[in-house]
Amino acid sequence: MKKLQYIQGVTITIILFISIALLAQNALAQVQIVTSVPDFASIAKDIGGDKVEVVSLAKGYQDPHFVDAKPIFVTKLNKADLLVYNGLELEIGWLPILITGARNSDILVGNSIGHYNASASIKDKLEVHTSPIDRSMGDIHPGGNPHYMLDPRNGIPVARGIAARLIKIDPENAAFYEENFKSFVNALKLKISEWSEQLAPYKDTKIVTYHELWVYFLDWAKFKQAGTIELKPGIPPTPSHVADLIKNIKAQDIKLIISANYYPQKTPQIIAQKTGATFLALPTMVEGQDGINSYIELFDVIVDEITSALKNKKGL
Amino acid sequence: MNSSRNFLILIIFTLIFSASINHEALSDESSDVKKELQELRQMMEQMQKKIDALEEKNRALEQQAKQKEKLVKEETIIVEEETDLTVIEDPVQENQSFLSKIQNTFNPEISVIGTFAAAYYSQNDPIVFAENDPENTGVNVQEIEVGFKSVVDSYFRFDLFLSFSTEGVELEEAYGTTLFSLPLNSQFRIGRARAKFGRINQIHRHNQNFVTLPLPAAQFLGEHLNPTSIEANFLVPVPWYLELSASGGSPDVETPTFARDENANDIGKLLYIFHIANFFELSESLGVSLGGSFATGSNGTAAGERSNLYGIDLFVKYRPLKNNPYQEVMFQSEFMYLDAQTPEETLENWGWYAELVYRFAKRWNSGFRFGIIDTNTPVREVEEGVDIEPSNLFTSIRNEEGEEEEGMLGLLGRTYRLSPMLTFNPSEFSQIRLQYDYLNQDFAENQHAIFLQFQYAIGAHGAHPF
């Protein structure tokens, strides 16, 4: 008899659990969006407004390549209707294993609407390797440099991709998403011409970067990359490389060294001190620093910091 | 704009008006008047010029505004072209390079990871606990792991790991995983897999933090516990991460604790493993995993005799995301308790290890591990007349002549090991590790060992260990 009661108790508990789970799922009428990095989250919020709930797995002040695959992320992906990620191997060390654990058909690879590899929308990828590559060249990505979101023009196709998927997932609010998409793109386009004007006087400025992170940005801003502090992508600098770089910076009269704010800052600071160049540790993603809450605000900060640093240098 | 124009007209009228008044009043003094008139004319001309200039400026401004409007209009037109929100891009990328074309064919991801260790042991015929620990003084192949990974279709993925050593090949893992949504948030793994028992058993050799396997894992699970089984995992909808796992299968490779019961044809005598895994994100920098495991199955000493293995695992990781993003501190610990029934007596053994690893730079980490195994039932000779199959629960003891004495059951006594290590990763794909092991056994001489381990990974970029 006691055993029977025990079994009954267990069964009731299990049923309770299931019903709580089902209730919880019904309560979530909003479209659940999970993004790998906050840039996509911010764009998704702009387009989805209050019809969506967005969460980003990585933080904006974190190296997106080295994110811990925390089990708690699985629970977030489990409930997601739409997954937006960067692709081009940026998240290869942590996202695939989370998707496998998520038990969620909606976000599986293939033709699922809920699986959005945003790099598919980027037409002009940089550093796509057409000749044989190997890892002695550093941590390179065969499909192209993955940091395309640092060209603000790429925000438009990505926004389009997100909007198109939201419309498929939640057709009732299609008009709402379309409206928001248009105003997002209009705002971004106006801003892009503003930033371009701001940057125009410094065309062809030579800049040293820490990592091959800025190629898309430099391409858009019409700057020239005059070297990286890293020996090769992902490989920290050696003393002889730093010495060469210092010589180079002096010889070419390079005024600016930039890096993402999550990379080590000691070496760039030393190089800046020795050469008289200015070193900027810049945010590279939304929420990369306090006060940056949207994709537009991100470039406001980046463009402002770079132009004011260059202005100061010119004044000297 | 209109108001400024009105203002200008007003000024002009005032000027003309005042000029005419002056003219009437001072008509007598003609020369003076002429002078003044001339002056006034000059003033008027200047004013006219100013007005012209202002008007021109005005026009230019208007034009600029119009141009801007036009630009915005043009932009909205472009936007409308891009606004075809009915098209969803193909995930296949355009402008494919030769290499990405190869990648996009149906080949599985292939990875090969080689682990070698140069070793020095302080004694001949050293005491080694796990199969892939360095075997002897000299340079040893620890493991060459070949992995093939791919989704099968939209329902399953399949993962295969072969472990090559000098002794041959072992099927380390080969299992399918369900990918689709199932009731109760369940997920199944079918095939041979590292069992969800504790933590270290789920971590491949090349992702472990030390050269040698922790003592309790080596003693109770063997190199790894990887039965062929059906495993169900349930993700319980609670605010933290909670996964319940249950698996049933057969240990078709003999392990130190479990063995196939050859004489039994009874699903009750298979190997059953249960695991509960919790993960708490205390802050963005601090995460804690806490788990419990239970495994029960026949141990091969005689028909119907079982081993019950209990485990508790704890893992704490502190990684400050904002400052020093590449530094982290990890603490990992497991406790295991075994009771093994045999025809002679029930053996009770336990073990515990704890390791602390500090990554002090992106490419460097250092750590210390303590491991201990002990028994409540010290080794004893099996009495004559007891029907007992030799199994891994037996211990081999050498007598003074160096010959092995048979029929000794259980553990000899307490063993503990201290292991400091230092690791350097030149890149994500290679690793050099230096480790010292101090082994203390209360029934034998102490053993010292130094290892220098080299590891290389080629092929697909694997998952970063967490």
mmCIF file of C-alpha atoms in Angstrom, chain A residues 17-18 21 59 61-63 65-76 78 88-89 92-93 97 100-101 103-105 108 110 113 116-117 119-121 123 125 128-133 135 139 142 156-157 160-161 163-165 167-168 178 181-182 185-186 189-190 234-236 262-264 290, chain B residues 72 75-76 78-80 82-91 93-95 97-99 103 154 157 177-182 184-187 233-241 243 279 281 283-285 317 319 321-322 325-326 328 362-363 426-429 457-464 466:
data_model
loop_
_atom_site.group_PDB
_atom_site.id
_atom_site.type_symbol
_atom_site.label_atom_id
_atom_site.label_comp_id
_atom_site.label_asym_id
_atom_site.label_seq_id
_atom_site.Cartn_x
_atom_site.Cartn_y
_atom_site.Cartn_z
ATOM 1 C CA PHE A 17 5.652 19.777 -13.490
ATOM 2 C CA ILE A 18 4.328 19.162 -16.987
ATOM 3 C CA ALA A 21 5.747 23.839 -18.103
ATOM 4 C CA LYS A 59 27.830 40.228 -23.420
ATOM 5 C CA TYR A 61 32.148 43.598 -23.548
ATOM 6 C CA GLN A 62 33.205 40.008 -24.097
ATOM 7 C CA ASP A 63 35.364 38.405 -26.791
ATOM 8 C CA HIS A 65 34.963 33.903 -29.851
ATOM 9 C CA PHE A 66 35.601 32.847 -26.238
ATOM 10 C CA VAL A 67 32.187 32.659 -24.660
ATOM 11 C CA ASP A 68 31.569 29.927 -22.112
ATOM 12 C CA ALA A 69 28.931 27.439 -23.232
ATOM 13 C CA LYS A 70 27.084 27.735 -19.946
ATOM 14 C CA PRO A 71 24.329 25.123 -19.543
ATOM 15 C CA ILE A 72 21.884 27.902 -18.651
ATOM 16 C CA PHE A 73 22.097 29.046 -22.304
ATOM 17 C CA VAL A 74 20.542 25.727 -23.305
ATOM 18 C CA THR A 75 17.389 26.613 -21.389
ATOM 19 C CA LYS A 76 17.203 29.924 -23.275
ATOM 20 C CA ASN A 78 15.149 25.628 -25.715
ATOM 21 C CA LEU A 88 31.656 32.593 -40.276
ATOM 22 C CA GLU A 89 32.931 30.506 -37.347
ATOM 23 C CA ILE A 92 32.077 27.877 -33.437
ATOM 24 C CA GLY A 93 33.614 27.110 -30.058
ATOM 25 C CA ILE A 97 27.018 22.415 -28.715
ATOM 26 C CA THR A 100 22.446 20.411 -30.009
ATOM 27 C CA GLY A 101 21.464 20.516 -26.363
ATOM 28 C CA ARG A 103 16.106 20.056 -28.168
ATOM 29 C CA ASN A 104 14.353 22.688 -30.269
ATOM 30 C CA SER A 105 13.341 21.868 -33.854
ATOM 31 C CA LEU A 108 17.821 23.743 -36.118
ATOM 32 C CA GLY A 110 18.634 23.645 -42.566
ATOM 33 C CA ILE A 113 12.887 29.856 -40.308
ATOM 34 C CA TYR A 116 19.307 32.730 -38.925
ATOM 35 C CA ASN A 117 22.992 32.758 -39.738
ATOM 36 C CA SER A 119 26.390 36.115 -42.511
ATOM 37 C CA ALA A 120 24.181 34.627 -45.236
ATOM 38 C CA SER A 121 22.808 38.139 -45.812
ATOM 39 C CA LYS A 123 27.098 40.028 -49.888
ATOM 40 C CA LYS A 125 32.553 39.418 -47.337
ATOM 41 C CA VAL A 128 37.424 35.135 -48.095
ATOM 42 C CA HIS A 129 40.266 32.727 -48.671
ATOM 43 C CA THR A 130 40.463 31.364 -52.162
ATOM 44 C CA SER A 131 43.960 29.960 -51.909
ATOM 45 C CA PRO A 132 44.838 27.052 -49.613
ATOM 46 C CA ILE A 133 45.015 28.026 -45.975
ATOM 47 C CA ARG A 135 46.399 27.280 -39.190
ATOM 48 C CA ASP A 139 43.185 31.560 -36.291
ATOM 49 C CA PRO A 142 37.918 30.149 -44.267
ATOM 50 C CA ILE A 156 20.626 46.911 -43.187
ATOM 51 C CA PRO A 157 20.662 43.414 -44.763
ATOM 52 C CA ARG A 160 16.021 42.818 -43.355
ATOM 53 C CA GLY A 161 16.821 39.183 -42.549
ATOM 54 C CA ALA A 163 12.341 41.350 -40.188
ATOM 55 C CA ALA A 164 11.645 38.787 -42.910
ATOM 56 C CA ARG A 165 11.858 35.984 -40.386
ATOM 57 C CA ILE A 167 7.052 38.223 -40.454
ATOM 58 C CA LYS A 168 7.130 34.501 -41.241
ATOM 59 C CA GLU A 178 7.706 46.181 -41.682
ATOM 60 C CA PHE A 181 12.196 47.855 -40.223
ATOM 61 C CA LYS A 182 11.702 50.844 -42.515
ATOM 62 C CA VAL A 185 16.822 51.502 -41.997
ATOM 63 C CA ASN A 186 15.964 55.158 -42.598
ATOM 64 C CA LYS A 189 21.003 55.481 -43.482
ATOM 65 C CA LEU A 190 20.791 59.074 -42.328
ATOM 66 C CA GLY A 234 44.780 35.016 -32.304
ATOM 67 C CA ILE A 235 48.534 34.859 -31.685
ATOM 68 C CA PRO A 236 49.843 37.454 -29.183
ATOM 69 C CA TYR A 262 38.211 43.251 -24.413
ATOM 70 C CA TYR A 263 41.701 42.653 -25.738
ATOM 71 C CA PRO A 264 44.829 43.068 -23.586
ATOM 72 C CA ASP A 290 27.921 51.808 -20.601
ATOM 73 C CA VAL B 72 15.850 61.069 -48.138
ATOM 74 C CA GLU B 75 16.893 56.570 -49.805
ATOM 75 C CA THR B 76 13.355 55.533 -49.074
ATOM 76 C CA ILE B 78 16.209 52.197 -52.122
ATOM 77 C CA VAL B 79 14.784 50.970 -48.871
ATOM 78 C CA GLU B 80 11.596 49.996 -50.629
ATOM 79 C CA GLU B 82 15.273 46.224 -50.076
ATOM 80 C CA THR B 83 11.992 45.839 -48.306
ATOM 81 C CA ASP B 84 10.988 42.689 -50.044
ATOM 82 C CA LEU B 85 10.458 40.993 -46.745
ATOM 83 C CA THR B 86 8.994 37.892 -48.284
ATOM 84 C CA VAL B 87 12.365 36.546 -49.374
ATOM 85 C CA ILE B 88 14.356 34.505 -46.905
ATOM 86 C CA GLU B 89 17.956 34.081 -47.956
ATOM 87 C CA ASP B 90 19.309 30.681 -48.578
ATOM 88 C CA PRO B 91 21.702 29.804 -45.778
ATOM 89 C CA GLN B 93 26.627 31.702 -48.978
ATOM 90 C CA GLU B 94 27.211 33.477 -52.215
ATOM 91 C CA ASN B 95 30.663 33.997 -53.694
ATOM 92 C CA SER B 97 35.466 30.067 -52.247
ATOM 93 C CA PHE B 98 36.828 26.717 -53.303
ATOM 94 C CA LEU B 99 37.423 25.846 -49.674
ATOM 95 C CA GLN B 103 33.140 22.427 -46.468
ATOM 96 C CA SER B 154 16.843 17.155 -39.368
ATOM 97 C CA ARG B 157 23.115 13.968 -35.367
ATOM 98 C CA THR B 177 21.455 12.326 -30.601
ATOM 99 C CA THR B 178 17.869 13.382 -31.193
ATOM 100 C CA LEU B 179 17.621 16.957 -32.349
ATOM 101 C CA PHE B 180 13.887 17.458 -32.658
ATOM 102 C CA SER B 181 11.526 18.697 -29.980
ATOM 103 C CA LEU B 182 10.116 15.887 -27.881
ATOM 104 C CA LEU B 184 8.999 16.786 -21.607
ATOM 105 C CA ASN B 185 11.987 18.496 -23.235
ATOM 106 C CA SER B 186 13.589 15.120 -23.558
ATOM 107 C CA GLN B 187 16.577 14.194 -25.665
ATOM 108 C CA ASN B 233 17.800 13.298 -20.776
ATOM 109 C CA PHE B 234 15.083 15.590 -19.491
ATOM 110 C CA LEU B 235 15.428 19.331 -19.244
ATOM 111 C CA VAL B 236 13.201 20.331 -16.348
ATOM 112 C CA PRO B 237 11.555 23.750 -16.716
ATOM 113 C CA VAL B 238 12.860 25.485 -13.613
ATOM 114 C CA PRO B 239 14.552 28.903 -13.364
ATOM 115 C CA TRP B 240 17.991 27.318 -13.285
ATOM 116 C CA TYR B 241 19.406 24.533 -15.479
ATOM 117 C CA GLU B 243 18.732 17.989 -16.352
ATOM 118 C CA PHE B 279 23.783 24.727 -13.113
ATOM 119 C CA GLU B 281 24.444 31.259 -12.760
ATOM 120 C CA SER B 283 26.411 36.196 -11.611
ATOM 121 C CA GLU B 284 27.657 36.720 -15.147
ATOM 122 C CA SER B 285 31.125 35.872 -13.814
ATOM 123 C CA LYS B 317 34.031 28.633 -12.505
ATOM 124 C CA ARG B 319 35.613 34.307 -14.954
ATOM 125 C CA LEU B 321 33.924 39.203 -17.961
ATOM 126 C CA LYS B 322 34.596 42.902 -17.615
ATOM 127 C CA PRO B 325 38.500 38.664 -19.600
ATOM 128 C CA TYR B 326 40.988 35.876 -20.247
ATOM 129 C CA GLU B 328 39.585 32.419 -14.881
ATOM 130 C CA LYS B 362 45.100 33.868 -22.307
ATOM 131 C CA ARG B 363 47.565 31.120 -23.152
ATOM 132 C CA PRO B 426 50.722 28.354 -28.162
ATOM 133 C CA SER B 427 47.408 28.568 -30.026
ATOM 134 C CA GLU B 428 43.944 27.162 -29.610
ATOM 135 C CA PHE B 429 45.152 24.056 -31.397
ATOM 136 C CA ALA B 457 44.582 19.270 -32.821
ATOM 137 C CA ILE B 458 43.954 19.352 -36.551
ATOM 138 C CA GLY B 459 40.800 19.519 -38.564
ATOM 139 C CA ALA B 460 37.491 20.927 -37.472
ATOM 140 C CA HIS B 461 37.485 23.543 -34.743
ATOM 141 C CA GLY B 462 36.152 21.707 -31.711
ATOM 142 C CA ALA B 463 33.979 23.011 -28.930
ATOM 143 C CA HIS B 464 35.747 24.886 -26.175
ATOM 144 C CA PHE B 466 33.334 24.352 -20.237
#
